[in-house]
CSV table of C-alpha atoms in Angstrom, one decimal:
chain,number,residue,atom,x,y,z
A,1,MET,CA,79.1,13.8,11.6
A,2,VAL,CA,79.0,13.0,7.9
A,3,ARG,CA,81.6,14.4,5.5
A,4,LEU,CA,81.5,14.8,2.0
A,5,ASP,CA,85.2,15.5,0.0
A,6,ARG,CA,85.7,15.8,-3.8
A,7,ARG,CA,89.5,15.6,-3.9
A,8,HIS,CA,92.0,15.7,-6.9
A,9,PHE,CA,95.3,13.5,-5.8
A,10,LEU,CA,98.5,15.0,-7.4
A,11,PHE,CA,101.5,12.8,-7.7
A,12,GLY,CA,103.1,12.2,-4.4
A,13,SER,CA,99.9,13.5,-2.3
A,14,ALA,CA,99.6,10.0,-0.5
A,15,LEU,CA,102.7,11.5,1.5
A,16,CYS,CA,100.3,13.9,3.1
A,17,GLY,CA,97.1,13.4,5.6
A,18,LEU,CA,93.5,14.1,4.0
A,19,ALA,CA,92.7,16.1,6.6
A,20,ALA,CA,95.5,18.6,5.3
A,21,TRP,CA,93.7,18.8,1.9
A,22,PRO,CA,91.6,22.0,1.3
A,23,LEU,CA,88.0,21.3,0.5
A,24,MET,CA,87.6,21.9,-3.5
A,25,GLN,CA,85.6,21.1,-6.3
A,26,SER,CA,87.6,18.0,-8.8
A,27,VAL,CA,88.9,19.2,-11.6
A,28,ALA,CA,87.4,17.3,-14.3
A,29,ARG,CA,90.4,15.6,-16.1
A,30,ALA,CA,89.2,13.3,-19.2
A,31,ALA,CA,92.2,11.0,-18.8
A,32,GLN,CA,92.1,10.5,-14.8
A,33,PRO,CA,89.8,8.2,-13.2
A,34,LYS,CA,87.3,9.6,-10.5
A,35,LEU,CA,86.8,7.3,-7.4
A,36,GLY,CA,83.9,7.4,-4.5
A,37,LEU,CA,84.7,5.7,-1.2
A,38,LEU,CA,81.8,5.1,1.4
A,39,LEU,CA,82.9,4.8,4.9
A,40,PRO,CA,80.4,4.0,7.5
A,41,GLY,CA,82.4,5.0,10.2
A,42,ARG,CA,85.3,7.8,10.8
A,43,ARG,CA,88.5,7.6,8.6
A,44,ASP,CA,90.6,8.5,11.5
A,45,ASP,CA,89.0,6.0,13.8
A,46,GLY,CA,93.0,4.1,14.1
A,47,GLY,CA,91.4,1.1,13.0
A,48,PHE,CA,88.9,-0.7,10.5
A,49,MET,CA,87.8,2.3,8.7
A,50,GLN,CA,91.5,4.2,9.0
A,51,ALA,CA,92.9,1.0,7.1
A,52,GLY,CA,90.0,1.1,4.5
A,53,PHE,CA,90.8,4.7,3.8
A,54,SER,CA,94.8,4.4,4.0
A,55,GLY,CA,94.0,1.7,0.8
A,56,PHE,CA,91.5,3.8,-0.9
A,57,GLU,CA,94.1,6.9,-0.7
A,58,ALA,CA,97.0,4.8,-2.0
A,59,ALA,CA,95.2,3.4,-4.8
A,60,ALA,CA,93.9,7.1,-5.9
A,61,ALA,CA,97.3,8.6,-5.3
A,62,GLU,CA,99.1,5.8,-8.0
A,63,LEU,CA,96.0,6.4,-10.3
A,64,LYS,CA,96.1,10.5,-10.0
A,65,ALA,CA,92.3,10.3,-9.6
A,66,ASP,CA,89.5,12.7,-8.7
A,67,VAL,CA,87.9,11.5,-5.5
A,68,VAL,CA,84.7,11.2,-3.6
A,69,VAL,CA,84.5,10.5,0.0
A,70,VAL,CA,81.9,10.0,2.2
A,71,ASP,CA,82.7,9.2,6.0
A,72,GLY,CA,81.0,9.2,9.3
A,73,VAL,CA,77.9,7.8,7.8
A,74,ARG,CA,75.7,5.6,10.7
A,75,PRO,CA,75.9,2.1,9.3
A,76,GLN,CA,72.0,1.6,9.1
A,77,LYS,CA,71.0,0.4,5.8
A,78,ASP,CA,69.0,3.6,4.9
A,79,ASP,CA,71.6,6.0,5.8
A,80,LEU,CA,74.0,3.8,3.4
A,81,VAL,CA,71.8,3.8,0.5
A,82,ALA,CA,71.6,7.7,1.1
A,83,ALA,CA,75.3,7.9,1.3
A,84,LEU,CA,76.1,5.6,-1.8
A,85,ARG,CA,73.5,7.6,-3.7
A,86,ARG,CA,74.7,10.6,-2.8
A,87,ILE,CA,78.5,9.6,-4.4
A,88,ALA,CA,76.8,7.9,-7.0
A,89,ALA,CA,75.7,11.6,-8.2
A,90,GLU,CA,79.2,12.8,-8.8
A,91,GLY,CA,79.7,10.7,-11.6
A,92,PRO,CA,82.5,8.3,-10.5
A,93,SER,CA,83.5,5.6,-12.7
A,94,VAL,CA,83.9,3.1,-9.3
A,95,ILE,CA,82.5,3.5,-5.9
A,96,ALA,CA,84.4,1.5,-3.2
A,97,ALA,CA,82.2,0.7,0.2
A,98,HIS,CA,83.9,-0.4,3.3
A,99,GLY,CA,82.6,-3.2,5.5
A,100,GLY,CA,79.9,-6.1,5.5
A,101,GLN,CA,77.6,-3.8,6.8
A,102,CYS,CA,77.5,-1.8,3.3
A,103,ASN,CA,76.2,-5.3,1.2
A,104,GLU,CA,72.6,-4.7,1.2
A,105,ALA,CA,72.8,-1.0,0.7
A,106,ALA,CA,75.8,-1.7,-2.4
A,107,LYS,CA,73.4,-4.3,-4.0
A,108,ILE,CA,70.4,-1.7,-4.3
A,109,VAL,CA,72.4,1.3,-5.6
A,110,ALA,CA,74.6,-0.6,-7.6
A,111,ALA,CA,71.1,-2.0,-9.7
A,112,ASP,CA,70.5,1.4,-10.1
A,113,HIS,CA,73.9,2.5,-12.0
A,114,PRO,CA,75.0,-0.3,-14.2
A,115,ARG,CA,78.0,1.8,-15.3
A,116,ILE,CA,79.3,2.4,-12.1
A,117,GLN,CA,81.6,-0.4,-10.9
A,118,PHE,CA,81.1,-1.3,-6.9
A,119,LEU,CA,83.3,-2.9,-4.4
A,120,VAL,CA,82.4,-4.1,-1.4
A,121,ILE,CA,85.6,-4.6,0.9
A,122,GLN,CA,85.2,-7.3,3.2
A,123,GLY,CA,81.8,-8.2,1.5
A,124,GLY,CA,80.1,-10.7,0.8
A,125,VAL,CA,78.1,-9.8,-2.3
A,126,GLU,CA,78.5,-10.1,-6.2
A,127,GLY,CA,76.5,-9.0,-9.4
A,128,ALA,CA,77.0,-7.7,-13.1
A,129,ASN,CA,78.7,-4.6,-11.7
A,130,LEU,CA,79.7,-5.5,-7.9
A,131,THR,CA,82.4,-7.5,-6.4
A,132,SER,CA,83.4,-7.9,-3.1
A,133,TYR,CA,87.6,-7.9,-2.0
A,134,GLU,CA,87.8,-9.8,1.6
A,135,VAL,CA,90.7,-10.1,4.0
A,136,LEU,CA,90.1,-13.1,5.9
A,137,GLN,CA,90.4,-11.8,9.4
A,138,GLU,CA,88.8,-15.0,10.6
A,139,GLN,CA,91.9,-16.7,9.8
A,140,SER,CA,94.1,-14.4,12.1
A,141,ALA,CA,91.2,-14.2,14.8
A,142,TRP,CA,91.4,-18.1,14.9
A,143,LEU,CA,95.1,-17.8,15.6
A,144,ALA,CA,94.6,-15.0,18.3
A,145,GLY,CA,92.3,-17.0,20.1
A,146,ALA,CA,95.0,-20.3,20.2
A,147,ALA,CA,97.6,-17.5,21.3
A,148,ALA,CA,95.4,-16.4,24.0
A,149,ALA,CA,94.1,-19.8,25.2
A,150,LEU,CA,98.2,-20.8,25.5
A,151,MET,CA,99.4,-17.7,27.3
A,152,THR,CA,95.9,-16.8,29.8
A,153,LYS,CA,97.1,-17.7,33.1
A,154,THR,CA,93.9,-17.2,34.7
A,155,GLY,CA,92.0,-19.9,32.5
A,156,THR,CA,89.3,-17.5,31.1
A,157,VAL,CA,89.7,-15.1,28.1
A,158,GLY,CA,87.8,-12.3,26.3
A,159,HIS,CA,86.4,-11.0,23.0
A,160,ILE,CA,84.6,-7.8,22.6
A,161,SER,CA,83.3,-6.6,19.2
A,162,GLY,CA,80.9,-3.5,18.5
A,163,ILE,CA,78.4,-4.1,16.3
A,164,ARG,CA,77.1,-7.5,14.6
A,165,VAL,CA,78.4,-7.2,11.2
A,166,PRO,CA,79.6,-10.4,9.1
A,167,PRO,CA,83.1,-10.1,9.2
A,168,GLY,CA,82.8,-9.3,13.3
A,169,LEU,CA,80.7,-12.7,13.6
A,170,LYS,CA,83.1,-14.5,11.7
A,171,GLY,CA,85.8,-13.4,13.6
A,172,ARG,CA,84.3,-14.1,16.9
A,173,ALA,CA,83.5,-17.5,15.8
A,174,ALA,CA,87.0,-18.1,14.7
A,175,TYR,CA,88.4,-16.8,18.1
A,176,ALA,CA,86.4,-19.1,19.8
A,177,ALA,CA,87.0,-21.7,17.6
A,178,GLY,CA,91.2,-20.8,18.0
A,179,VAL,CA,90.6,-21.2,22.1
A,180,ALA,CA,89.2,-24.4,22.1
A,181,HIS,CA,91.2,-25.9,19.8
A,182,ALA,CA,94.4,-24.8,21.3
A,183,ARG,CA,93.5,-25.4,25.0
A,184,PRO,CA,89.6,-26.8,25.4
A,185,GLY,CA,89.7,-26.5,28.9
A,186,VAL,CA,89.8,-22.4,28.5
A,187,LYS,CA,86.9,-20.4,29.5
A,188,LEU,CA,85.6,-17.4,26.3
A,189,LEU,CA,83.5,-14.4,27.8
A,190,THR,CA,82.4,-12.8,24.2
A,191,THR,CA,80.5,-9.2,24.2
A,192,PHE,CA,78.8,-7.3,21.1
A,193,CYS,CA,78.6,-3.9,23.2
A,194,GLY,CA,76.5,-2.2,20.0
A,195,GLU,CA,79.4,0.5,19.3
A,196,GLN,CA,82.4,0.2,17.3
A,197,ASP,CA,83.7,4.0,18.6
A,198,ASP,CA,82.5,4.4,22.5
A,199,ALA,CA,85.5,4.4,24.3
A,200,ALA,CA,83.7,4.5,27.4
A,201,LEU,CA,81.8,1.7,26.9
A,202,ALA,CA,84.6,-0.3,25.6
A,203,ALA,CA,86.2,0.2,28.9
A,204,LYS,CA,83.4,-0.9,30.8
A,205,VAL,CA,82.5,-4.0,29.1
A,206,THR,CA,86.7,-4.7,29.2
A,207,ALA,CA,86.5,-4.0,33.3
A,208,ALA,CA,83.5,-6.2,33.2
A,209,GLN,CA,85.3,-9.2,31.5
A,210,ALA,CA,88.2,-8.7,33.5
A,211,ASP,CA,86.3,-8.9,36.9
A,212,ALA,CA,85.2,-12.1,35.4
A,213,ASP,CA,88.6,-13.3,35.0
A,214,ALA,CA,89.7,-12.5,31.7
A,215,ASP,CA,93.3,-12.0,31.5
A,216,ILE,CA,93.4,-11.7,27.9
A,217,ILE,CA,91.0,-9.7,25.8
A,218,PHE,CA,90.6,-9.9,22.0
A,219,THR,CA,89.1,-6.4,21.0
A,220,MET,CA,87.7,-6.1,17.3
A,221,LEU,CA,87.1,-2.3,17.9
A,222,ASN,CA,87.4,1.0,16.1
A,223,ALA,CA,88.3,4.2,17.8
A,224,GLY,CA,86.6,2.6,21.0
A,225,ARG,CA,89.3,0.7,21.4
A,226,THR,CA,91.4,3.2,23.5
A,227,GLY,CA,88.8,2.6,26.3
A,228,ALA,CA,89.9,-0.9,26.0
A,229,ILE,CA,93.6,0.1,26.6
A,230,GLU,CA,93.1,2.1,29.4
A,231,ALA,CA,91.0,-0.4,31.2
A,232,CYS,CA,93.3,-3.1,30.5
A,233,ARG,CA,96.3,-0.9,31.7
A,234,ALA,CA,94.4,-0.2,34.9
A,235,ARG,CA,93.4,-3.9,35.6
A,236,LYS,CA,96.9,-4.9,34.7
A,237,ILE,CA,95.6,-7.4,31.9
A,238,HIS,CA,96.8,-8.0,28.5
A,239,GLN,CA,94.6,-7.7,25.2
A,240,ILE,CA,95.1,-8.7,21.4
A,241,GLY,CA,94.4,-6.0,18.7
A,242,ASN,CA,93.0,-6.5,15.4
A,243,VAL,CA,93.1,-5.3,11.9
A,244,ARG,CA,97.1,-3.9,12.4
A,245,ASP,CA,99.9,-4.1,14.7
A,246,TRP,CA,98.9,-2.4,17.8
A,247,VAL,CA,101.8,-4.3,19.8
A,248,PRO,CA,104.5,-1.2,19.3
A,249,VAL,CA,101.5,1.4,20.1
A,250,ALA,CA,101.1,0.2,23.5
A,251,PRO,CA,103.7,-2.6,24.2
A,252,ASP,CA,102.7,-2.9,28.0
A,253,VAL,CA,99.0,-4.1,27.0
A,254,PHE,CA,99.2,-5.9,23.8
A,255,VAL,CA,100.6,-9.2,23.6
A,256,ALA,CA,99.7,-9.9,19.8
A,257,SER,CA,97.7,-8.4,17.0
A,258,ALA,CA,95.5,-10.3,14.7
A,259,ILE,CA,96.5,-8.4,12.0
A,260,ALA,CA,93.7,-8.5,8.7
A,261,ASP,CA,95.1,-5.7,6.3
A,262,VAL,CA,92.1,-4.6,4.8
A,263,SER,CA,94.1,-1.7,3.2
A,264,VAL,CA,95.7,-4.2,1.0
A,265,ALA,CA,92.1,-5.3,-0.2
A,266,MET,CA,91.0,-2.0,-0.8
A,267,ARG,CA,93.8,-0.8,-2.5
A,268,ASP,CA,93.9,-4.0,-4.9
A,269,ALA,CA,90.2,-3.5,-5.3
A,270,VAL,CA,90.2,0.0,-6.6
A,271,SER,CA,93.2,-0.6,-8.8
A,272,ASP,CA,91.9,-3.7,-10.3
A,273,ALA,CA,88.8,-2.1,-11.3
A,274,VAL,CA,90.5,0.9,-12.9
A,275,SER,CA,93.2,-1.2,-14.6
A,276,GLY,CA,90.3,-3.8,-16.2
A,277,ARG,CA,91.8,-6.6,-14.1
A,278,LEU,CA,88.8,-6.9,-12.0
A,279,VAL,CA,86.6,-9.8,-12.6
A,280,PRO,CA,83.0,-8.8,-12.5
A,281,GLY,CA,80.9,-10.9,-9.7
A,282,LYS,CA,83.8,-12.6,-8.7
A,283,HIS,CA,84.7,-12.8,-4.8
A,284,VAL,CA,88.2,-12.2,-4.1
A,285,LYS,CA,89.5,-13.5,-1.0
A,286,LEU,CA,93.2,-13.1,0.5
A,287,GLY,CA,94.3,-15.2,3.8
A,288,VAL,CA,97.1,-16.5,5.7
A,289,SER,CA,98.6,-18.2,2.5
A,290,SER,CA,98.5,-14.6,0.5
A,291,GLY,CA,101.3,-12.7,2.0
A,292,ASP,CA,101.7,-10.8,5.2
A,293,ALA,CA,97.9,-9.2,4.9
A,294,VAL,CA,96.7,-11.9,7.1
A,295,ARG,CA,98.9,-13.0,10.3
A,296,LEU,CA,99.2,-12.9,13.9
A,297,ALA,CA,101.9,-10.4,15.3
A,298,LEU,CA,103.3,-11.2,18.2
A,299,ALA,CA,104.8,-9.2,21.1
A,300,PRO,CA,108.5,-9.9,21.8
A,301,GLY,CA,107.9,-11.5,25.1
A,302,VAL,CA,105.8,-14.0,24.0
A,303,PRO,CA,107.1,-17.4,24.9
A,304,GLU,CA,108.8,-19.5,22.1
A,305,GLU,CA,106.6,-22.6,22.4
A,306,VAL,CA,103.6,-19.9,21.9
A,307,ARG,CA,105.6,-18.8,18.6
A,308,VAL,CA,106.1,-22.3,17.5
A,309,ALA,CA,102.3,-23.6,17.8
A,310,ILE,CA,101.3,-20.2,16.1
A,311,THR,CA,103.7,-20.8,13.1
A,312,GLY,CA,102.4,-24.6,13.5
A,313,TYR,CA,98.8,-23.6,13.4
A,314,THR,CA,99.4,-20.9,10.5
A,315,ALA,CA,100.8,-23.4,7.9
A,316,ASP,CA,97.6,-26.1,9.1
A,317,ILE,CA,95.1,-23.0,8.1
A,318,ALA,CA,96.9,-22.2,4.7
A,319,ALA,CA,97.1,-26.1,4.1
A,320,GLY,CA,93.4,-26.3,4.7
A,321,ARG,CA,94.3,-29.3,7.7
A,322,ILE,CA,92.8,-26.6,9.7
A,323,VAL,CA,89.2,-25.2,8.5
A,324,VAL,CA,88.1,-21.8,10.1
A,325,PRO,CA,84.5,-21.7,11.3
A,326,THR,CA,82.3,-18.5,10.6
A,327,ALA,CA,79.6,-19.3,12.9
A,328,TYR,CA,79.3,-19.4,16.8
A,329,ASP,CA,76.5,-20.7,18.7
A,330,GLY,CA,77.9,-20.6,22.3
A,331,PRO,CA,77.1,-18.5,25.3
A,332,GLU,CA,77.5,-14.6,25.5
A,333,PHE,CA,78.8,-12.5,28.2
A,334,SER,CA,76.7,-10.1,29.6
A,335,LEU,CA,76.9,-7.2,31.9
């Protein structure tokens, strides 16, 4: 369901969940910015969309900004264009669109609104009033592949994602490369199931990969991840999460998490745009050398030799000794 919210952030409101705010018209305040956010998914999906929303919420609270948030939009270009135009009509100075699936829509709408600064988080588009901020999740995905290859007992590992958007495709390519680099003989099963938020579908694909001998599966899902967790638990296999650290959430299932904290990119982008630090048209990238935003979190029970290997691989990626690929042309797993 598509939702449009107009809010005003008061000092300290980041301590409250957005769901608790009453629906109301923004109060126009000349000294305060007005910000827009488009989420092509649910703000409470427990994954990528929620992380982006969290970063936006934090930036808006710091800036004491009026905000317009539209979420629940289908990740189709026409729907995204319509949603961005709806936000632009509210008159914000900055609009952030979350996810590479917003690339084309942002280009179209930005061209029609030259006075608004558009941001695409995890995007790959630039223009006079259009800037992309990207957390290089492919770097932590590469590390996830290496860890999976080093820890598998069956010699087969899996990957499940939803829709084929650029960040997801890059992440799959990187994961495959990490598997091959760490242990070339390991078999990879990779699937794009077509939905990020369908828990039943994710469970079905997870079970199918488990039946094909995968004992560690890297999931790049949003709300659908709950289905993958239950299926892993039922089959007594392990999972590697993404975006945030999933190990504390289900320690019996997760052996690692490929952290790519897009909340950092969102917060930085919005703050930079409002403060004037933003360089129009510049593609800002945050990777393993940029702090803790991109890293592989390992469960306490991961063997020391795997930890040592991951530390070394991380340093090699940061130094450019390992180049993380962004394209994959290998086989895909089908049910």
